Coordinates of C-alpha atoms and ligand atoms in Angstrom, one line a residue:
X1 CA -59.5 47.4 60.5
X2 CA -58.1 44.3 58.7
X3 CA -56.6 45.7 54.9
X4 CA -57.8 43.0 52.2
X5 CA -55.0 42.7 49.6
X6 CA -55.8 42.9 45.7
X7 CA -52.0 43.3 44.9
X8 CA -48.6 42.4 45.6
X9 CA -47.7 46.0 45.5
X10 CA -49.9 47.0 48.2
X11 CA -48.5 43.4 50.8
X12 CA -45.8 44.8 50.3
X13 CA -45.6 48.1 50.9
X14 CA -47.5 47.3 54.3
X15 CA -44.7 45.0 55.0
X16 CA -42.0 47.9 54.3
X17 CA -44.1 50.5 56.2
X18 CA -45.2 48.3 59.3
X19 CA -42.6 45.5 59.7
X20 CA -39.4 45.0 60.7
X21 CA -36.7 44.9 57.7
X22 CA -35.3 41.4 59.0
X23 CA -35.4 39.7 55.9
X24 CA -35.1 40.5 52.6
X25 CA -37.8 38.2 50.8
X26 CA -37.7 37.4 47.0
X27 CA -40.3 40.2 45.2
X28 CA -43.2 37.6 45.3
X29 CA -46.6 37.7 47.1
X30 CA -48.1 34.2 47.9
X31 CA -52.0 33.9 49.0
X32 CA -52.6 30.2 48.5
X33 CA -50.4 26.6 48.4
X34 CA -51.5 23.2 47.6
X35 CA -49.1 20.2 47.0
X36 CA -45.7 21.7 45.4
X37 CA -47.8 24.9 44.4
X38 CA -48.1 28.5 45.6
X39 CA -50.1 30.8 43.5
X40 CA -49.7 34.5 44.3
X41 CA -51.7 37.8 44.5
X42 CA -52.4 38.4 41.2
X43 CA -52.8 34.2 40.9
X44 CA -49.6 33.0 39.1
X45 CA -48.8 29.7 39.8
X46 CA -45.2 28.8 41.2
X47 CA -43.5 25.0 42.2
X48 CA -42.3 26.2 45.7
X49 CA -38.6 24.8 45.8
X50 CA -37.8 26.2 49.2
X51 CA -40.8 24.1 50.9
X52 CA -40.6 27.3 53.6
X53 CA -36.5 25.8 54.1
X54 CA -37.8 22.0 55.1
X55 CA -41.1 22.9 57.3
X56 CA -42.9 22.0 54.1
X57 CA -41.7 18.1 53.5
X58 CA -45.7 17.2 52.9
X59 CA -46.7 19.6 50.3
X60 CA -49.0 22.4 51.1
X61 CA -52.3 22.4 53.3
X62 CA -51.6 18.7 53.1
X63 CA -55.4 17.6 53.3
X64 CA -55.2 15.1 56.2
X65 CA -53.2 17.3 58.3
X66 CA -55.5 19.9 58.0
X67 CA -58.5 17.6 58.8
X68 CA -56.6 16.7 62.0
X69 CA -55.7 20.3 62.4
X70 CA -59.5 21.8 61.9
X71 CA -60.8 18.7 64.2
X72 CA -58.6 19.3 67.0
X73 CA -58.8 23.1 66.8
X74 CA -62.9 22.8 67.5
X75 CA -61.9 20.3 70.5
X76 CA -58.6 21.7 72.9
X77 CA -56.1 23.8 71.5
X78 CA -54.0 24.3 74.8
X79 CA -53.9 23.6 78.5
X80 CA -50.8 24.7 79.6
X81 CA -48.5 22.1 81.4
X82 CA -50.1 23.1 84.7
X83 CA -52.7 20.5 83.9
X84 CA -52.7 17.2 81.9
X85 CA -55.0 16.6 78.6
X86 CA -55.4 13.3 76.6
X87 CA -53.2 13.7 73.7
X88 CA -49.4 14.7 75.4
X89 CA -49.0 11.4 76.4
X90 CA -50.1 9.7 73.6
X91 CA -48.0 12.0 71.3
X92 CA -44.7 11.8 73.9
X93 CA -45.0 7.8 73.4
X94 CA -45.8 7.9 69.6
X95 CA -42.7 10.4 68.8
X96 CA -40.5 8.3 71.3
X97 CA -41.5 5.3 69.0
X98 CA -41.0 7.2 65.8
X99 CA -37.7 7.7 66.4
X100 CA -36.2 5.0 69.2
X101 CA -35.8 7.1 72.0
X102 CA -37.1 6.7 76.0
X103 CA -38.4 10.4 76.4
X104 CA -39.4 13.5 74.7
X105 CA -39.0 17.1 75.8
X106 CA -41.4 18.9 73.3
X107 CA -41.1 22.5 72.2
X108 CA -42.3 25.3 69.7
X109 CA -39.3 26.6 67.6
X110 CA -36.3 25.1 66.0
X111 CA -34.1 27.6 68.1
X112 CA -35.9 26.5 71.3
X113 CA -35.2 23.1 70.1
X114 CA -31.9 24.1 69.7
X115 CA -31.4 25.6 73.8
X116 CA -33.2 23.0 75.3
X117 CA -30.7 20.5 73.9
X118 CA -28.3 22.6 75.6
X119 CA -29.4 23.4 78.6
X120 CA -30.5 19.5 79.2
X121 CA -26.7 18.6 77.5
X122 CA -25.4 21.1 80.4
X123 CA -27.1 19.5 83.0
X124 CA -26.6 15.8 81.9
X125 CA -22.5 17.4 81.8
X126 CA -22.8 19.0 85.9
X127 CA -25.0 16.3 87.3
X128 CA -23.9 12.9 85.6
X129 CA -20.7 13.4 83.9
X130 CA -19.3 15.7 86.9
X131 CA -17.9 18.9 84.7
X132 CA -17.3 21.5 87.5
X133 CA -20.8 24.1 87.7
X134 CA -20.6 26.5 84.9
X135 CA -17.5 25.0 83.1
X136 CA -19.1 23.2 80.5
X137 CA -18.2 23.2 76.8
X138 CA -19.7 22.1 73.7
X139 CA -18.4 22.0 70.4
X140 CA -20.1 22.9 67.3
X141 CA -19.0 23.3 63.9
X142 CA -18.0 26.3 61.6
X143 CA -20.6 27.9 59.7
X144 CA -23.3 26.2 61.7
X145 CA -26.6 27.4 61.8
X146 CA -28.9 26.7 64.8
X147 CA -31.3 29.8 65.3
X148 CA -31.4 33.2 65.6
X149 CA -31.6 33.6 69.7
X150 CA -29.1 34.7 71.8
X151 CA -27.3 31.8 72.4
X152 CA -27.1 30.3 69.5
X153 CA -25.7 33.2 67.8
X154 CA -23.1 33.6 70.6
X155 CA -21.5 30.0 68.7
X156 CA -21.8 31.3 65.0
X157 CA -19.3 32.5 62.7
X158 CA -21.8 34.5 60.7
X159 CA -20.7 38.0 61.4
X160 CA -24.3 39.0 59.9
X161 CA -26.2 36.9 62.6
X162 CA -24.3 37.8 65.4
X163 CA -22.6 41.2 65.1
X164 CA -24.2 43.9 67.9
X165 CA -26.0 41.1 69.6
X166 CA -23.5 40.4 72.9
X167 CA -22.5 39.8 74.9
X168 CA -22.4 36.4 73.9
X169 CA -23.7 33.6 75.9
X170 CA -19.5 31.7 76.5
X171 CA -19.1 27.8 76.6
X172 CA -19.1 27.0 73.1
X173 CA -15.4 25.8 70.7
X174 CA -15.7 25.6 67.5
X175 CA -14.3 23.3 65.1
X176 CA -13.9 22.9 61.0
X177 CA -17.0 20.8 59.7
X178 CA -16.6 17.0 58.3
X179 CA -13.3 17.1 60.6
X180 CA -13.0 14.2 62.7
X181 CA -9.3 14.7 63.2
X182 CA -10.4 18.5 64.5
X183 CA -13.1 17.0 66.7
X184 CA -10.9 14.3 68.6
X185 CA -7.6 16.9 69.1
X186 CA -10.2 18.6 71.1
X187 CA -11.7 16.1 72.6
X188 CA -7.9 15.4 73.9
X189 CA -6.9 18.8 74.5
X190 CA -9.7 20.4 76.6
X191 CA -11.1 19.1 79.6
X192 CA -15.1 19.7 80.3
X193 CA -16.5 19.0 77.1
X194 CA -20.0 18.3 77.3
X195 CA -21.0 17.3 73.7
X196 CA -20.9 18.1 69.7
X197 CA -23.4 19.9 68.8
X198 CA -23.6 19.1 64.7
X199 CA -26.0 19.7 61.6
X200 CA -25.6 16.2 59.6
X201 CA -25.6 18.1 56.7
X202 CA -24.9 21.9 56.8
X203 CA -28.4 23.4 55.4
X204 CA -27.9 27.2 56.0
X205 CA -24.2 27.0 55.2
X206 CA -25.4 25.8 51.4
X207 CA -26.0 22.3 51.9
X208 CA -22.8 21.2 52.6
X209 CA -22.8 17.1 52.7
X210 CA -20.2 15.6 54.5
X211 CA -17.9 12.7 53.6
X212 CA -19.4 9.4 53.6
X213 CA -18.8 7.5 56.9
X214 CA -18.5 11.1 59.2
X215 CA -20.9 10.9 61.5
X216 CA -20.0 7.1 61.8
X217 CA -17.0 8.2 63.0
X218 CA -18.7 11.4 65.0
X219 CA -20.6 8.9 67.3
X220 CA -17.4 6.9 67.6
X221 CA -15.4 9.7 69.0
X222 CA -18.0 10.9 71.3
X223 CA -18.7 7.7 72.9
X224 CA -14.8 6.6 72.7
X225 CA -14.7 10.6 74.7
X226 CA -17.9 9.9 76.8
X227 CA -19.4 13.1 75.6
X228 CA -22.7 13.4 73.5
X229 CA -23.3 13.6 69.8
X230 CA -26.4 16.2 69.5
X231 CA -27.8 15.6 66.0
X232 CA -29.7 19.1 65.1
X233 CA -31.8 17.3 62.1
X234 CA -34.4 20.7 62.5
X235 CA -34.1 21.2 58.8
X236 CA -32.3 17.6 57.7
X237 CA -34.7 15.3 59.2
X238 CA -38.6 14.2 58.6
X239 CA -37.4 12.5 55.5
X240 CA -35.7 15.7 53.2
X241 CA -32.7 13.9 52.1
X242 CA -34.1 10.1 52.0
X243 CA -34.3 8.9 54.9
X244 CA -36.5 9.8 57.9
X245 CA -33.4 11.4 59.5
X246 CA -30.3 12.1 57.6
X247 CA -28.2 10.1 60.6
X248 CA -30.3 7.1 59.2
X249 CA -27.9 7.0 56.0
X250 CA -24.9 6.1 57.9
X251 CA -27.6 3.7 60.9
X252 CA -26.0 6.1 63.8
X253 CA -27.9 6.9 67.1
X254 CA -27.2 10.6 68.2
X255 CA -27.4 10.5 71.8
X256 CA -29.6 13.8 71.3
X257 CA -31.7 14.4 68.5
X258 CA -33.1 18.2 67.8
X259 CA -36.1 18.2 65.5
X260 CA -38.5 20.7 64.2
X261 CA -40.3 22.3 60.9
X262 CA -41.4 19.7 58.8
X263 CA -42.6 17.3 62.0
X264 CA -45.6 19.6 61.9
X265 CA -46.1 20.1 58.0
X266 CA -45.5 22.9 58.0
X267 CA -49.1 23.8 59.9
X268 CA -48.4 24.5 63.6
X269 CA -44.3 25.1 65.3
X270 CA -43.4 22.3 66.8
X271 CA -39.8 21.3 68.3
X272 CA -38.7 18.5 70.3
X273 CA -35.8 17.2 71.7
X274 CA -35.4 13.2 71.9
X275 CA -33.0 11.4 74.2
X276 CA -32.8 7.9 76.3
X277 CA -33.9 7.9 80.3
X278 CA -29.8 8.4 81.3
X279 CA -29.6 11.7 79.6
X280 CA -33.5 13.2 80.0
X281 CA -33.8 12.5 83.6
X282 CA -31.6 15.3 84.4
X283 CA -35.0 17.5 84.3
X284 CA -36.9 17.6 87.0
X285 CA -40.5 20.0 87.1
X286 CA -40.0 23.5 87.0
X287 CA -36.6 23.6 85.2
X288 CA -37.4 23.8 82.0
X289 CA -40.8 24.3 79.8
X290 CA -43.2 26.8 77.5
X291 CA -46.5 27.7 77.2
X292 CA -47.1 26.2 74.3
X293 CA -44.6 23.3 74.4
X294 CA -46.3 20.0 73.6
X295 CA -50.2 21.5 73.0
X296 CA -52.7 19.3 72.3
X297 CA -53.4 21.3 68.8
X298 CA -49.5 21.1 67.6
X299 CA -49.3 17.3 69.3
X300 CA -52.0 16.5 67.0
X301 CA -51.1 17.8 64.3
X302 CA -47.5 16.4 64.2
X303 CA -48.7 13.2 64.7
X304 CA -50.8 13.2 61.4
X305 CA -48.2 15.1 59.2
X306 CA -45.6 11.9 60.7
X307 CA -47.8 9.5 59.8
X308 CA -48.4 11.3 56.2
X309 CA -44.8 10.8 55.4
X310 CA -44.5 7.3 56.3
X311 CA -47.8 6.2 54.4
X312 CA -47.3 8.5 51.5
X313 CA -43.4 6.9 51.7
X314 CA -41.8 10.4 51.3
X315 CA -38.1 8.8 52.0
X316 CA -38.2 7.0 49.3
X317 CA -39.4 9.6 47.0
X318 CA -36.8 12.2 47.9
X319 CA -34.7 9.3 47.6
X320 CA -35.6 8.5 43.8
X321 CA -36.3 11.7 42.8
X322 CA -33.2 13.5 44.5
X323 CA -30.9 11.3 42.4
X324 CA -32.5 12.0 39.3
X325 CA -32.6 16.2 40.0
X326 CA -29.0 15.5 40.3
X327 CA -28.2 13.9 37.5
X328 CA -30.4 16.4 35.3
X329 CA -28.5 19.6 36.7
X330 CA -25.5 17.5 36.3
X331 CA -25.8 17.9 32.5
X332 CA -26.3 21.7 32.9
X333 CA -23.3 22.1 34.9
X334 CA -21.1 20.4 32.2
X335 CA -22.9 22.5 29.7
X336 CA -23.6 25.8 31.3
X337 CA -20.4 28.5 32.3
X338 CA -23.0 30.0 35.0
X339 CA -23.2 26.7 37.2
X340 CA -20.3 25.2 39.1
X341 CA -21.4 22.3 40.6
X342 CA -24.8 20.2 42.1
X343 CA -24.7 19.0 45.5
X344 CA -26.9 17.4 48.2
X345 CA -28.9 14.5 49.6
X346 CA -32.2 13.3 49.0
X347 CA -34.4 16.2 47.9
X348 CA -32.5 18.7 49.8
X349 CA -29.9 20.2 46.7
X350 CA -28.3 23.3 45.6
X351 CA -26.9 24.8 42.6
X352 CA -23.2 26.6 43.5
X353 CA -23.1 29.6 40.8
X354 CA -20.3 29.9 39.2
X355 CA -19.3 33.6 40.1
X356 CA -17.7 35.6 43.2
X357 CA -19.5 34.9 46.5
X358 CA -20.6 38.4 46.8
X359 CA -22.5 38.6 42.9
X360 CA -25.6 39.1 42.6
X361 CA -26.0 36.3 39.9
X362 CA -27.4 33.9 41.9
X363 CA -30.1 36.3 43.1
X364 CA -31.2 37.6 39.5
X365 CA -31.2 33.6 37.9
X366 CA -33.7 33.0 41.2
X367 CA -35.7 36.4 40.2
X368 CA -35.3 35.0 36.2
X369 CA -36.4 31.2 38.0
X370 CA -39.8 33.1 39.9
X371 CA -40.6 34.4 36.0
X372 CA -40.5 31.0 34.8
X373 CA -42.6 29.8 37.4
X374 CA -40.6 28.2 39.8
X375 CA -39.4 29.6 43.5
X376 CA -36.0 29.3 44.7
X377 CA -33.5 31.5 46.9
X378 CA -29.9 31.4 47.0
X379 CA -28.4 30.2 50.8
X380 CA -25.4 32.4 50.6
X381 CA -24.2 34.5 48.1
X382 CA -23.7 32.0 45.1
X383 CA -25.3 29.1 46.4
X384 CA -29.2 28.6 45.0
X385 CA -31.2 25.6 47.3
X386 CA -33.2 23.6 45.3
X387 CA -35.8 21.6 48.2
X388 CA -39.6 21.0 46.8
X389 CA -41.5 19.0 49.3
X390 CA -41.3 15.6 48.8
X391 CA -44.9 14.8 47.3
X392 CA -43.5 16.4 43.8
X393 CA -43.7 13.7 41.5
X394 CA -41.5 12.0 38.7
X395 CA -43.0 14.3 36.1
X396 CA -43.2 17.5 38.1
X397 CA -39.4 17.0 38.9
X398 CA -38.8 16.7 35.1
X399 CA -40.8 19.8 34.1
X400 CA -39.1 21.6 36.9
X401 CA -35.4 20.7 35.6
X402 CA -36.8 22.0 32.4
X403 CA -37.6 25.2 33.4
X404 CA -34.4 25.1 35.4
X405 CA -32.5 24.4 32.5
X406 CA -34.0 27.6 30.2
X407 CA -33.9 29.4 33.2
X408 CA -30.2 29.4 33.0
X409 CA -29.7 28.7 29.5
X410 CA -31.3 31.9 28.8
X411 CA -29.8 34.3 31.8
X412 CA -27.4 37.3 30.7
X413 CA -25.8 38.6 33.4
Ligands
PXG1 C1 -30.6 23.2 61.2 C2 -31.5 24.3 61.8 N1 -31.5 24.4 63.2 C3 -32.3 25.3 63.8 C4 -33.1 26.2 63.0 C5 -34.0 27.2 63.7 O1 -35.4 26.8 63.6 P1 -36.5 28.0 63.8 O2 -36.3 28.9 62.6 O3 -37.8 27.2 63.7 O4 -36.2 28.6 65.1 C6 -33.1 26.1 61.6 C7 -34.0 27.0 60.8 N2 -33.6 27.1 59.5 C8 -33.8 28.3 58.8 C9 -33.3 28.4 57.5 C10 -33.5 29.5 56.8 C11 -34.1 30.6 57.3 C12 -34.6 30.6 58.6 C13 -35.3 31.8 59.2 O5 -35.1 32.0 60.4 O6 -36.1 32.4 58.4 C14 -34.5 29.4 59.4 C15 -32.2 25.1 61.0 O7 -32.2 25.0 59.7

């Protein structure tokens, strides 16, 4: 028997009773989204300034995507890579166009996004660069955040997201992040390095931009070391912080480029991996795939949510629009005592709260933000995101500073 919902009450005390506690959601019950908008259970209207952490870039149940979405669902939803269909190809060459690279290795998940890069980085390290078997290493940065699987945990520094999980999958040194110095000492220091795994700008870590002109420098290193620069643009990419990719701003190639989220709008999981023939030929059938990995439903759909943000020129918005949320906050944080500072790129943002890392502050302005109409969540501790998808308009942004701005204005602690 399927339970119908009439309140947020009852969602969520089948949530408590039946799910597993792994995340600890904002006290808010959503049952419908359209453009910037979520309504919930009992039909209040919120902006959604989370955009579901960048899987969101074209606004909700995007019309065209779902078009594409309903369509293909009634035609060939999945075939399994034992067979062909007629849209793999087709999508393999229009996301190798899309983004200037000679192959794609598609996949569901961010995280599976994530350990494919590896494991193809690994074997590009054995086979081409001649690394002795099983004494690889990459390097990835402090406070990274790649995924919640096994692996990827093994290389954070989040005790939360690792702790009780081992043992840990070895091969992995970490480094500070926006350290070039850091990155070539070990690049000097350490035989067998594969690669750098990097986020170009740290999303889970609270939007952490690095200098200008870092991963200039990043791709200099790595081809200066003859080791590969593996851009993870999962939550930075598909236009969020002005560009199509945020590697775009500084016109650098990563010899690996990890993408997920927002390449499907948000409608289907979708992941893929990008790289040129030298790196990508390393895989050979029957090392490496998923069940779902490149479906006709998912290729379809990406394809149409791509297209959406190129036609309905989303870079440029979160370009325009990003500048002028930060300049807005900017007057609150010389104004307000509660807010430190505004950082970010594009229309990916967030507000550092001025209080200790462990408060609760940042939590109850986001719970006084959800009153006002407007969704948020803090990253970490004092740090609050601020990422609509990039469809908001000039006005909605505007209204949404406002309520930003009383939001804060008001709060007591
Ligand atoms: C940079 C980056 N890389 C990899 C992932 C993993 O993607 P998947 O979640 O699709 O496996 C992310 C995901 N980013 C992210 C951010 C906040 C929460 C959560 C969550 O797991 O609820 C995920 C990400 O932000």
């Amino acid at each position: 028997m399927i339970e119908s919902i009439t309140s947020s009450k009852q969602a969520i005390d089948l949530e408590n009773k039946y799910g597993a506690h792994n995340y600890h959601p904002l006290p808010v019950v959503l049952s419908k989204g359209e453009g910037v908008y979520m309504w919930d259970v009992e039909g209040k209207k919120y902006y959604d300034f989370l955009s579901s952490y960048s899987a969101v870039n074209q606004g909700h149940c995007h019309p065209r995507i779902m078009e594409t979405l309903v369509e293909q669902a009634g035609t060939l939803t999945l075939t399994s890579r034992a067979f062909h269909n007629d849209v793999l190809g087709p999508f393999e060459k229009f996301l190798s166009e899309y983004f200037g690279y000679d192959k794609v290795l598609p996949m569901n998940t961010g995280a599976e996004g994530v350990e494919t890069a590896i494991k193809i980085a690994r074997k590009w390290g054995y086979e081409k660069k001649g690394i002795p078997e099983n004494q690889g290493t990459i390097i990835v940065a402090e406070n990274n955040f790649h995924g919640r699987t096994t692996t990827v945990i093994s290389f954070s520094n989040d005790e939360n997201a690792r702790k009780n999980f081992g043992p840990y999958t070895p091969g992995f040194i970490s480094i500070p992040y926006d350290d070039t110095e850091a990155l070539e000492e070990v690049l000097k220091t350490h035989d067998n390095i594969i690669g750098y795994l990097v986020e170009p700008i740290q999303g889970e870590a609270g939007v952490y931009v690095p200098k200008d002109g870092y991963l200039k420098e990043v791709s200099r290193i790595c081809k200066k070391h003859g080791v590969l620069f593996i851009a993870d643009e999962i939550q930075t990419g598909i236009a969020r912080t002005g560009k199509i990719l945020a590697c775009d701003h500084e016109e650098v190639k990563p010899d690996m480029l990890i993408l997920g989220k927002a390449i499907s709008g948000g409608f289907y999981p979708v992941s893929a991996v990008l790289a040129d023939d030298k790196i990508m030929e390393v895989i050979l059938p029957g090392q490496h795939g998923s069940t779902f990995g490149g479906n006709p439903l998912g290729a379809k759909v990406a394809m149409t949510a791509l297209n959406v943000v190129k036609d309905e020129r989303l870079a440029e918005n979160a370009e325009k629009l990003g500048e002028l949320f930060r300049a807005r906050i900017q007057k609150l944080v010389d104004k307000s005592p509660f807010v430190k500072l505004v950082r970010g790129k594009g229309l990916l943002n967030a507000v550092v709260i001025n209080d200790s890392e462990d408060s609760e502050t940042a939590w109850n302005i986001c719970l006084a933000l959800k009153e006002n109409g407007l969704l948020a969540k803090p990253t970490h501790g004092n740090i609050i995101r601020f990422a609509p998808p990039l469809v908001i308009t000039e006005e909605q942004i505007h209204e949404c500073c406002d309520i930003i701005e009383k939001t804060i204005s008001e709060f007591k602690h």
